[in-house]
Amino acid sequence: MTALLRLVAWLLAAAVTFATLGPPDARPRPFLGQQGDHALAFVLVGIAFGLAYPQRRWTASALAVALIGLLEIMQLWVPGRHARFEDFMVDALSTCAGFALSAAASWMMAQLVHDPDVVTRQRP
């Protein structure tokens, strides 16, 4: 299962990189608006990497933020693209939110494994 999660995480990262630096006619059209599409894509990347590398979540999230900054800077050399601090902030914060969601999901799953009735039990 870990190998599949890692494959999905890296494929998502490759897709985001291609969409960011690829030719204009190969880029997807905005579905949720530019910032909404950015946020969705990078939340998914954060979740995928957070689940794929649970023991290295802090390192992976810091590295992801640095690489998102590099992607934004690389757009300076791509015709028709422009680097914006606003895009960097949306992408970085969305990725961190994805990592946080993966940590919360892992924590909840651990609670269920230790006490399978935790969801259905009523509090006194």
Coordinates of C-alpha atoms in Angstrom, one line a residue, residues 25-109:
D25 CA -2.2 24.7 -24.8
A26 CA -1.5 21.6 -22.6
R27 CA -2.5 23.3 -19.3
P28 CA -5.9 22.4 -17.9
R29 CA -8.6 25.1 -18.0
P30 CA -9.6 26.6 -14.7
F31 CA -12.5 24.7 -13.1
L32 CA -12.7 26.5 -9.7
G33 CA -10.9 29.7 -10.8
Q34 CA -7.1 30.1 -10.8
Q35 CA -6.7 30.1 -7.0
G36 CA -9.3 27.4 -6.4
D37 CA -7.6 25.1 -8.8
H38 CA -4.2 25.8 -7.3
A39 CA -5.5 25.2 -3.8
L40 CA -7.2 21.9 -4.8
A41 CA -4.2 20.6 -6.6
F42 CA -1.8 21.4 -3.8
V43 CA -4.1 20.1 -1.0
L44 CA -4.1 16.8 -2.9
V45 CA -0.3 16.8 -3.2
G46 CA 0.0 17.5 0.5
I47 CA -2.4 14.7 1.4
A48 CA -0.7 12.2 -0.9
F49 CA 2.8 13.0 0.4
G50 CA 1.6 13.1 4.0
L51 CA 0.1 9.6 3.7
A52 CA 2.9 8.3 1.6
Y53 CA 5.7 9.4 4.0
P54 CA 4.0 9.6 7.5
Q55 CA 7.3 9.3 9.4
R56 CA 8.8 12.2 7.4
R57 CA 5.8 14.6 7.3
W58 CA 7.6 17.6 8.7
T59 CA 10.6 17.2 6.4
A60 CA 8.4 16.5 3.4
S61 CA 6.2 19.5 4.1
A62 CA 9.3 21.8 4.4
L63 CA 10.8 20.4 1.2
A64 CA 7.4 20.8 -0.5
V65 CA 7.2 24.5 0.4
A66 CA 10.8 25.0 -0.9
L67 CA 10.1 23.2 -4.2
I68 CA 6.8 25.2 -4.6
G69 CA 8.9 28.4 -4.3
L70 CA 11.3 27.0 -6.9
L71 CA 8.4 26.1 -9.3
E72 CA 7.2 29.7 -8.9
I73 CA 10.6 31.1 -9.7
M74 CA 11.1 28.8 -12.7
Q75 CA 8.0 30.4 -14.3
L76 CA 10.1 33.5 -14.9
W77 CA 11.8 31.6 -17.7
V78 CA 8.6 30.1 -19.2
P79 CA 7.0 32.2 -22.0
G80 CA 3.5 33.2 -21.1
R81 CA 3.9 32.5 -17.4
H82 CA 4.6 34.8 -14.5
A83 CA 5.8 34.2 -11.0
R84 CA 3.6 35.7 -8.3
F85 CA 4.0 35.7 -4.5
E86 CA 0.2 35.3 -4.1
D87 CA 0.4 32.0 -6.1
F88 CA 3.3 30.8 -4.0
M89 CA 1.3 31.5 -0.8
V90 CA -1.8 29.8 -2.0
D91 CA 0.2 26.7 -3.1
A92 CA 2.3 26.5 0.0
L93 CA -0.5 27.0 2.5
S94 CA -2.7 24.5 0.6
T95 CA 0.1 21.9 0.6
C96 CA 0.6 22.4 4.4
A97 CA -3.2 22.0 4.9
G98 CA -3.0 18.8 2.9
F99 CA -0.2 17.5 5.2
A100 CA -2.2 18.5 8.2
L101 CA -5.3 16.7 6.9
S102 CA -3.2 13.6 6.3
A103 CA -1.9 13.8 9.9
A104 CA -5.4 14.2 11.2
A105 CA -6.6 11.2 9.2
S106 CA -3.7 9.1 10.4
W107 CA -4.4 10.1 14.0
M108 CA -8.1 9.2 13.6
M109 CA -7.3 5.8 12.1

